[in-house]
XYZ file of C-alpha atoms in Angstrom:
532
model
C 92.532 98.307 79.327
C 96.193 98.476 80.508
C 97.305 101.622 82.037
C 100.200 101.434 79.439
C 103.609 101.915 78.405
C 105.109 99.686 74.998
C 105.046 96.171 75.823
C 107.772 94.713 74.767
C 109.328 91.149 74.320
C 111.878 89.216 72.955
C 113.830 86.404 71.381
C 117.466 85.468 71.488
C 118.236 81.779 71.544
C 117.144 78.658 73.247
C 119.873 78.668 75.732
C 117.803 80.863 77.626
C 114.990 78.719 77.968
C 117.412 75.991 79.056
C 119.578 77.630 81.439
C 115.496 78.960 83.245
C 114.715 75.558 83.702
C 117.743 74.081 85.128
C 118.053 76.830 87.716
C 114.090 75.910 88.742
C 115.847 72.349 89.392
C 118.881 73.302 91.116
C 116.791 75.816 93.787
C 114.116 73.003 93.926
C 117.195 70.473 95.531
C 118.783 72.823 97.970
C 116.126 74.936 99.570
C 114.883 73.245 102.796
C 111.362 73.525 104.339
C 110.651 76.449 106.778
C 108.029 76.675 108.988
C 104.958 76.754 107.211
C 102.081 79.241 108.129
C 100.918 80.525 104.709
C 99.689 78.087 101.921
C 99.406 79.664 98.490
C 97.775 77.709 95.460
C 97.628 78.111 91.845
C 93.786 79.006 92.433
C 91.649 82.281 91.816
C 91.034 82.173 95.719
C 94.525 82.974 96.334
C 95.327 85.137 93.162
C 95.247 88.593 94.926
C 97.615 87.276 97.857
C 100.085 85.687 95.899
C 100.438 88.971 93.324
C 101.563 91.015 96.487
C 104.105 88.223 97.458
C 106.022 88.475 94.223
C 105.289 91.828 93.484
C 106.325 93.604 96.954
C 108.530 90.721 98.575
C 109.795 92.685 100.700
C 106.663 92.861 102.791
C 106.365 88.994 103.000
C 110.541 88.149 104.496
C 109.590 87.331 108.059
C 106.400 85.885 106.863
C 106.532 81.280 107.190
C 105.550 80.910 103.179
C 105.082 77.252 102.184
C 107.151 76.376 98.886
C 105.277 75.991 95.832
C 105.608 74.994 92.245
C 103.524 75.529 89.786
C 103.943 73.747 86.329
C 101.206 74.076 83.379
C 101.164 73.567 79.434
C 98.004 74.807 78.017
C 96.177 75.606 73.979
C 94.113 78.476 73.954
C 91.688 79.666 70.777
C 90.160 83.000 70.814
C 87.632 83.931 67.486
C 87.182 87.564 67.774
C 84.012 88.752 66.214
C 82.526 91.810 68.347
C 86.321 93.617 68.510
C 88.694 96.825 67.475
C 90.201 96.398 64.296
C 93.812 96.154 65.279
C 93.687 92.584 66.344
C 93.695 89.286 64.687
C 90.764 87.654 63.730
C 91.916 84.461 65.017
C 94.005 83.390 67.629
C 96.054 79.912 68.445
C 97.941 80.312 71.448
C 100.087 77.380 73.271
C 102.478 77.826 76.028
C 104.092 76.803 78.605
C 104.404 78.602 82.134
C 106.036 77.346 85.311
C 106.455 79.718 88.815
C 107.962 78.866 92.357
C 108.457 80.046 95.721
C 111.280 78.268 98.132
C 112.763 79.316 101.192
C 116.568 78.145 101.747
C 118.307 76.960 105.061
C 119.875 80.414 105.507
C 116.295 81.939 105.253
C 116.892 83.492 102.060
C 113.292 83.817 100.203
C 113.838 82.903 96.218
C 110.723 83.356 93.761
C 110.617 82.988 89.716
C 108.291 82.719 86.545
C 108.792 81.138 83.093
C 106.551 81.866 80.360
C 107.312 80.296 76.670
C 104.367 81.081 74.468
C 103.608 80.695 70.713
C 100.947 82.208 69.206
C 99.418 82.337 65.738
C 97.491 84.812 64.637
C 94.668 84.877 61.391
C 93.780 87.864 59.794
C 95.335 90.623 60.957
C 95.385 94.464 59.580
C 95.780 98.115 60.408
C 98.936 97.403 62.179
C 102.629 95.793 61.671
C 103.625 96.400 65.206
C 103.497 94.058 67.719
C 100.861 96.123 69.523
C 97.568 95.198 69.575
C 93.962 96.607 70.442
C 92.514 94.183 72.224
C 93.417 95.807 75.694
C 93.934 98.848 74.698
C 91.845 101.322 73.142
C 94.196 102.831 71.442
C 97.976 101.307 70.730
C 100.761 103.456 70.287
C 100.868 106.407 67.583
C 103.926 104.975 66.020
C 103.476 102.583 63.940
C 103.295 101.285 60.442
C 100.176 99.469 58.881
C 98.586 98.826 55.673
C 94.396 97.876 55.544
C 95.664 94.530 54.413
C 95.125 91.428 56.684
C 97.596 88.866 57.070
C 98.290 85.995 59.472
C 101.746 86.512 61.702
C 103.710 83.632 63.661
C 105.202 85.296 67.105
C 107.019 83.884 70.111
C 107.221 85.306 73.510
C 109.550 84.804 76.445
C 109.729 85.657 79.310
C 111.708 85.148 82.820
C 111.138 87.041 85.969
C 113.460 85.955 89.321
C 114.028 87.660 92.688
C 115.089 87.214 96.211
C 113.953 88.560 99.440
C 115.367 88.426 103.284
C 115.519 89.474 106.734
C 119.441 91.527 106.782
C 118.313 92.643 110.529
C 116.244 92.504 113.090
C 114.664 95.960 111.536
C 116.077 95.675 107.967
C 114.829 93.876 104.880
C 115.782 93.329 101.320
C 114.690 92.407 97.677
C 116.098 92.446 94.265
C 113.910 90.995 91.004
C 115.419 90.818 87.595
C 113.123 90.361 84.640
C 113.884 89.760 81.175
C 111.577 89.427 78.573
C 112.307 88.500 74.314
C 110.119 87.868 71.148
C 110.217 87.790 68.169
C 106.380 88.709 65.790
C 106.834 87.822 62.255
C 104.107 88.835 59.364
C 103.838 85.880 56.384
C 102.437 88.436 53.532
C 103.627 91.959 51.763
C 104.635 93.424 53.523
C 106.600 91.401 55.991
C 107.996 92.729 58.668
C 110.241 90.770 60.766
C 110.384 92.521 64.773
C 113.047 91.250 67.053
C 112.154 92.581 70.674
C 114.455 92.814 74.126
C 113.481 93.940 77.377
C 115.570 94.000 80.864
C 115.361 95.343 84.300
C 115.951 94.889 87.919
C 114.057 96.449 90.568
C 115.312 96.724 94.427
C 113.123 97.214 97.802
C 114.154 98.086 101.071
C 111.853 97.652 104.216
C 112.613 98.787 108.054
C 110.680 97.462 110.719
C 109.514 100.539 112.776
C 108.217 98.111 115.740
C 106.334 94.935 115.581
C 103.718 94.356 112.627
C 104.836 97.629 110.909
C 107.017 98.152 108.663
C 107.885 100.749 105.780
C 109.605 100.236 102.697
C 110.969 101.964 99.442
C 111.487 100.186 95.847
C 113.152 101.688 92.587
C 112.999 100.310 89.641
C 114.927 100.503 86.112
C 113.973 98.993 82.865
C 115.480 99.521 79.830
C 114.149 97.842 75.965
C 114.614 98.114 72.188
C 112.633 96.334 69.193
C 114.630 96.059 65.845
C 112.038 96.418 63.065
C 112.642 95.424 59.273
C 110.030 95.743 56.434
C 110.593 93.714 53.564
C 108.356 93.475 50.320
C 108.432 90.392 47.869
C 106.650 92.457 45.691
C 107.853 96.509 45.154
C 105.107 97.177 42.748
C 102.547 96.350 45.974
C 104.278 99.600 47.707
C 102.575 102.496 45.489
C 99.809 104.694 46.097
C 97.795 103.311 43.506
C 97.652 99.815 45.479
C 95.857 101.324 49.053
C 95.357 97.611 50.419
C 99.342 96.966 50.310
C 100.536 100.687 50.302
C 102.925 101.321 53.606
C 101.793 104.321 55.920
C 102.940 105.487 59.241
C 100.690 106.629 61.978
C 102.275 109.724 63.747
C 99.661 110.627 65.314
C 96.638 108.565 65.994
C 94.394 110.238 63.010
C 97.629 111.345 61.232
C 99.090 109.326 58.887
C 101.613 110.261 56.744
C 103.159 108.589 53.521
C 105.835 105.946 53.894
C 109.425 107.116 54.684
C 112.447 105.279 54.232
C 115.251 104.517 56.831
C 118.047 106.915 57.054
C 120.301 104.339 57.168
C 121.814 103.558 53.492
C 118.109 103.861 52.338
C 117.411 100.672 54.051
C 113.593 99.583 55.686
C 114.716 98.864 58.962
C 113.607 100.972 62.276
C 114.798 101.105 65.932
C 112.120 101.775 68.860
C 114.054 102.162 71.943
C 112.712 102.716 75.895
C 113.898 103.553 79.141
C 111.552 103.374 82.716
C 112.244 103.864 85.758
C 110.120 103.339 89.007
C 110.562 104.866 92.331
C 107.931 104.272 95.113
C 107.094 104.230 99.088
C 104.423 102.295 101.496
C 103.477 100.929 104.792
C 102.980 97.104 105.759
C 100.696 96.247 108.883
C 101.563 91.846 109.458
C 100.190 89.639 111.997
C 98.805 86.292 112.239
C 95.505 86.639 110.841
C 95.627 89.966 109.091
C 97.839 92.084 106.348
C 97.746 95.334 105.445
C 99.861 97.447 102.475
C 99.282 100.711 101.223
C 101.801 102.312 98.632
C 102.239 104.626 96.002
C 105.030 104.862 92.943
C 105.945 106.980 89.874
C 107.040 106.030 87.263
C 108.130 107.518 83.846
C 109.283 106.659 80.723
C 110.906 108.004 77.142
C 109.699 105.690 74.213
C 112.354 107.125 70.900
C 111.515 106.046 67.478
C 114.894 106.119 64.954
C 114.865 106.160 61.432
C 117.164 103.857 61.398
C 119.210 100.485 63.292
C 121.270 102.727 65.093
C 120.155 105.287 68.336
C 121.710 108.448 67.015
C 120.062 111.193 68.107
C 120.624 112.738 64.405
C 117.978 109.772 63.204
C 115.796 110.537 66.526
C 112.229 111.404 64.703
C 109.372 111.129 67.315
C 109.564 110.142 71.030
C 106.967 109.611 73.572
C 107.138 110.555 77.589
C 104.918 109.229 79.193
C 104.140 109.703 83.232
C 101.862 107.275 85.781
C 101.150 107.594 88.979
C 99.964 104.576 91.085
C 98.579 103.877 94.246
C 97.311 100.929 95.958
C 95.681 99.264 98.727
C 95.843 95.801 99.568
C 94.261 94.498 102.727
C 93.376 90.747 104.170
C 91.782 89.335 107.272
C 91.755 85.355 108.414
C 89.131 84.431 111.136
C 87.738 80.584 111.892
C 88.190 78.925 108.473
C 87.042 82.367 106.363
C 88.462 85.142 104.924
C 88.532 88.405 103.100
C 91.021 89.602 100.633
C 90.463 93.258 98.748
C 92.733 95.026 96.426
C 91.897 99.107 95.739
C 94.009 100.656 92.999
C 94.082 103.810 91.202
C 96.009 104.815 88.045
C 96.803 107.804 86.256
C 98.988 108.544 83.059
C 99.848 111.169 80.788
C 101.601 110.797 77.687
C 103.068 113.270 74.958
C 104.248 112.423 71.450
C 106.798 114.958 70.426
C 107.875 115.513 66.561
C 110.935 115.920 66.475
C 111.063 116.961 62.459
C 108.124 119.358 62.926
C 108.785 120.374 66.371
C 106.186 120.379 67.920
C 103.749 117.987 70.267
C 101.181 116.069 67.700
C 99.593 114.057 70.322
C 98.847 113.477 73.942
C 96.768 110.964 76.142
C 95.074 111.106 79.573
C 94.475 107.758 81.176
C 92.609 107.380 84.266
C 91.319 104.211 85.974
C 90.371 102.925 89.615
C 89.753 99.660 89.865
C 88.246 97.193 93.334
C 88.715 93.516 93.337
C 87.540 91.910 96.469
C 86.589 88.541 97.943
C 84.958 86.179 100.841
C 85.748 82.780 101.045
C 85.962 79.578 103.135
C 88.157 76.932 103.337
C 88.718 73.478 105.553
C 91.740 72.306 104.657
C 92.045 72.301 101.128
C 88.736 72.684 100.349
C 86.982 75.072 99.064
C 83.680 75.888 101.341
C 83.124 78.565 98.779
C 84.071 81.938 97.342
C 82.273 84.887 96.115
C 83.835 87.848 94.655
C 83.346 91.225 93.114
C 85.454 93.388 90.660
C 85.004 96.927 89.558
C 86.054 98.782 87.242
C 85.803 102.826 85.956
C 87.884 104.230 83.122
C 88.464 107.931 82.009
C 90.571 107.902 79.137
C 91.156 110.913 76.290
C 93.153 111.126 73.159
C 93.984 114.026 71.191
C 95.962 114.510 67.933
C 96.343 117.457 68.089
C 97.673 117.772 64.119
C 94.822 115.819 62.987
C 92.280 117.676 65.418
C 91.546 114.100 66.756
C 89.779 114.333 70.474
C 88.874 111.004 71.730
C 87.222 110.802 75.122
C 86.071 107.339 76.444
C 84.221 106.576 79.685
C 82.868 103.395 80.970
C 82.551 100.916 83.787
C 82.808 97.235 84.005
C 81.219 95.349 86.835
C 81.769 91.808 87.457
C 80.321 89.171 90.413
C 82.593 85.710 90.526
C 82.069 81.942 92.310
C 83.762 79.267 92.778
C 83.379 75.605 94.647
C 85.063 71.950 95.622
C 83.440 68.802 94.914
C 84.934 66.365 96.407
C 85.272 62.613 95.235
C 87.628 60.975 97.578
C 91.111 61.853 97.269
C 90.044 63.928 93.886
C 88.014 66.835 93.245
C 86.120 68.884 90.981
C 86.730 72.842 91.192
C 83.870 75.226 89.243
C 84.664 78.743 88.970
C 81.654 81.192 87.245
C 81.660 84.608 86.705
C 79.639 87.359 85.502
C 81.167 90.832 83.630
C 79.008 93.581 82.260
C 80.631 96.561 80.908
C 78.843 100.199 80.746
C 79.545 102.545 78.793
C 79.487 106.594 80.155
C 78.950 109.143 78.319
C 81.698 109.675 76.038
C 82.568 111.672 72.644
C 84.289 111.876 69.134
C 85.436 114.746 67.374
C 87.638 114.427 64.294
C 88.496 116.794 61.509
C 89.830 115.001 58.117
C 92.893 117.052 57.299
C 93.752 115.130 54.008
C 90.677 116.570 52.590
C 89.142 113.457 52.001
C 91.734 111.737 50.169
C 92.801 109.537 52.861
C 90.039 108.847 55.221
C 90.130 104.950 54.979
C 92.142 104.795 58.460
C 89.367 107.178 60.276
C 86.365 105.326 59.308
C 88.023 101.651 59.457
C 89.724 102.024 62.606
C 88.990 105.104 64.814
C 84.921 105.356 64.066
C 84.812 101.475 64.518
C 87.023 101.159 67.409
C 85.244 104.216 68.929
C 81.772 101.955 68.842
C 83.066 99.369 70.008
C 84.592 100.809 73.128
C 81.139 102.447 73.498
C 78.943 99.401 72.866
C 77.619 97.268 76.162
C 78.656 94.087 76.674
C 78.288 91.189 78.533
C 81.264 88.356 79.161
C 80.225 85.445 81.145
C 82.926 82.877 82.072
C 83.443 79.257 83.023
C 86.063 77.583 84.520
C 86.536 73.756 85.467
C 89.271 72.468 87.181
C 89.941 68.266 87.901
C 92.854 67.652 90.795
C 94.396 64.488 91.697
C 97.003 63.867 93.956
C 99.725 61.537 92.798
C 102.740 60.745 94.252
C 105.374 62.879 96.411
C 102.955 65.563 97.643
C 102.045 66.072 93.805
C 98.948 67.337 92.191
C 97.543 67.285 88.609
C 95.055 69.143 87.362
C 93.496 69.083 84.414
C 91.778 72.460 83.246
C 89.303 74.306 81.112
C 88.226 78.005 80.815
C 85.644 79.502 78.292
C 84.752 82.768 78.265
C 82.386 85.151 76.055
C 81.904 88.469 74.772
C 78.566 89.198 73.797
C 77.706 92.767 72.082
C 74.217 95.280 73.302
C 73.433 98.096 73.033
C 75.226 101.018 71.319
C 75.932 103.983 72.862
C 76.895 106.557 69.774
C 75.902 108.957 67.950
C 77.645 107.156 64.775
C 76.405 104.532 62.352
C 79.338 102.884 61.626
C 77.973 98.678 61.333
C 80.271 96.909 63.359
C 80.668 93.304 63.805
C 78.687 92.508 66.936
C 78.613 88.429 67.173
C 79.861 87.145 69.606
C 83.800 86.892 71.020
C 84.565 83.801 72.673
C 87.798 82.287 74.337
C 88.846 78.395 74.796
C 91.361 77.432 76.609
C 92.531 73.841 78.397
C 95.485 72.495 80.174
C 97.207 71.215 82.605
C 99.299 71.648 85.842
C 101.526 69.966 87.755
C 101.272 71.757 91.526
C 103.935 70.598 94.427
């Protein structure tokens, strides 16, 4: 699961989309070709490299980074059987994603990503946010849901740019902007319409202590909003005496209360608003053959729900702080034609829900994870010899409501082996990638107390009891992943592509005997790419 703050994402107009793809053009035509010494690919054998380059640029300005683009359109299903409750039953996902690397005359290092996605989504209940449980254990404790499914329509997009360079023979720069919009619209009572924004820039600022090493500092500020509206066709759906289509509003996790109606002119629209900010410091060892970064950032953030459009404090009911600390460790090593690439991480966040009306704390999180991706692999030329990997990881997470006596604690540890190989066929080849995922769960607990009395138990036993089994059910998710290349024209590459992965429920691990739906979860997804 993410180690998580609201995700948030929006829509404004298709200018946008536009005005990201001509600027891909216009840096494509004027950046010239610097010396090359590190080839990155739109390939799992280069996935942990190229995350540090656009992550922590700052590290990478005196590196010789060979420009890249990477184009791909691609239709994804996902049928979600064994799964928590708060996501859809069905997914249909297509989008389009396109990211690039070029280095200009004047050295100047310029990076980007595009993402325009659509998705449709069958069958979804227990939530009209645009949050969702499939990563998550639990989602946010403000939100409004009714047991009713329904299908929604969204659309995602996002744009992420930056720059890096050299100012000095000791000093280094980077500044990345990021701005994300969607828009997640529910077709059935009720229908809530969410418009979502997102923005922020972060800056990092290396100094080159002496050859190979380098420190460097990064702050970053993000600021977002999502405009909610809740419309019924029907009133009569929104009484008591109608459960399926009655409104309700988690405060809490295990706390629901009755619906409430906007402050503003008795309206049913909502404001969630959210500002972040980053600060961090680490170390960067460079040379030929080997890297080496170690850092570590805080970062915090103040999630405000408003009973109405408008962010006046008046109108300010519940607001979430939440504070993570992250470190990491990212180390590689190049010798003959092989190499070695491992990533160490460790996350920790605490959260607090404050109610504002009551005044008082209602609920609070503890989420804990350290995670280890590493990998071998060989390459001559382009081709891939072979690669073997390995990816662990543990999670301590605990939520308490503390109105609803809610206390939540959920261990576990995935484990996962991957492969992947060339065959070549002439100037084309065939790329298989295979990997292996079993997730444990440790031992782990539930503790609830009803305080409606039993009147309005329908959210603990369909959501948290279920949810809870699942998160403490075994599973295992094998994968498959086939990818055709051939080279066309202009130093041009196509590739055709096709994942599948599956989710496939064991044993539970629980003292409950809540039946859950335990056949099997399985992705599709193909595409393809257009790599120069």
């Amino acid at each position: 699961m993410k180690i998580t703050t609201p995700t948030l994402i929006n829509t404004k107009s298709n200018a946008l989309k536009y005005w990201a793809l001509l600027l891909f053009f216009i840096v494509n035509h004027f950046t010239g070709q610097a010396q090359d010494s590190i080839m990155v690919t739109n390939h799992l054998i280069d996935v942990q490299l190229k995350n540090q380059i656009f992550r922590y640029p700052v590290n990478y300005t005196g590196q010789h980074i060979k420009d890249f683009t990477f184009t791909e359109v691609s239709y994804e299903y996902q049928k979600n059987e064994f799964a928590r409750k708060q996501i859809a039953n069905e997914i249909n996902s297509y989008q389009f994603l396109a990211q690039g690397y070029y280095t200009t005359r004047s050295k100047w290092n310029l990076f980007g990503n595009l993402s325009l996605k659509k998705t449709d989504e069958k069958d979804l209940g227990w939530v009209l946010s645009d949050d969702r449980s499939e990563e998550q254990e639990v989602i946010l404790p403000h939100y409004f849901y009714v047991p009713r499914k329904a299908n929604w329509t969204n659309q995602e997009y996002k744009i992420n740019g930056g720059l890096s360079k050299d100012i000095t023979n000791h000093i280094s720069i980077a500044a990345k902007l990021h701005y994300n919009t969607g828009k997640y619209s529910r077709n059935l009572d009720p229908r809530p319409e969410i418009i979502s924004r997102k923005i922020g820039g972060e800056l990092q600022l290396g100094y080159q202590l002496k050859e190979n090493h380098k420190i460097f500092a990064l702050a970053d500020y993000a600021r977002s909003d999502k405009d909610f509206s809740y419309k019924y066709k029907d009133t009569h759906s929104n009484v008591e005496g109608n459960p399926d289509t009655y409104l309700r509003f988690n405060t809490g996790y295990g706390r629901i209360i009755n619906y409430f109606k906007s402050n503003y002119y008795n309206s049913t629209r909502f404001l969630y608003k959210e500002n972040q900010n980053k600060m961090g410091l680490g170390y960067n060892f460079s040379t030929k053959n080997s890297k080496f970064t170690v850092l570590y950032y805080n970062q915090k953030s103040d999630n405000n729900f408003y009973s109405d459009v408008f962010d006046n404090p008046d109108n300010e009911r519940l607001t979430i702080k939440t504070t993570t600390n992250h470190a990491e460790l990212f180390a590689l090593h190049k010798w003959d034609k092989k190499e070695i690439k491992t990533t160490l991480k460790f996350d920790k966040s605490k959260a607090q829900n404050y109610d504002l009306k009551n005044n008082g704390y209602n609920y609070k999180n503890s989420l804990n994870a350290i995670s280890w991706l590493s990998a071998v692999s060989q390459k001559t030329g382009s081709h891939i010899d072979y690669l073997f990997g390995l990816d662990v990881l543990y999670q301590k997470n605990q939520y308490n409501d503390i109105m609803a006596t809610n206390d939540t604690e959920i261990n576990s540890l995935n484990t996962g082996i991957f492969g992947s190989r060339d065959f070549s066929f002439g100037k084309s080849k065939l790329n298989s990638t295979v990997s292996f995922n079993m997730y444990f769960p440790l031992p782990s607990k539930l503790e609830y107390y009803d305080t409606s009395g039993g009147t309005d138990a329908a959210f603990l036993n369909e959501v948290i009891i279920y949810d809870y089994v699942v998160s403490t059910t075994n599973y295992f998710a094998p994968a498959l992943r086939l990818e055709y290349s051939y080279p066309v024209k202009n130093n041009k590459t196509v590739v055709f592509f096709t994942n599948f992965k599956e989710k496939i429920a064991l044993k539970k691990q629980n003292d409950y005997n809540a039946i859950i739906n335990t056949n099997t979860t399985y992705w599709i997804q193909c595409g393809v790419q257009l790599n120069y």
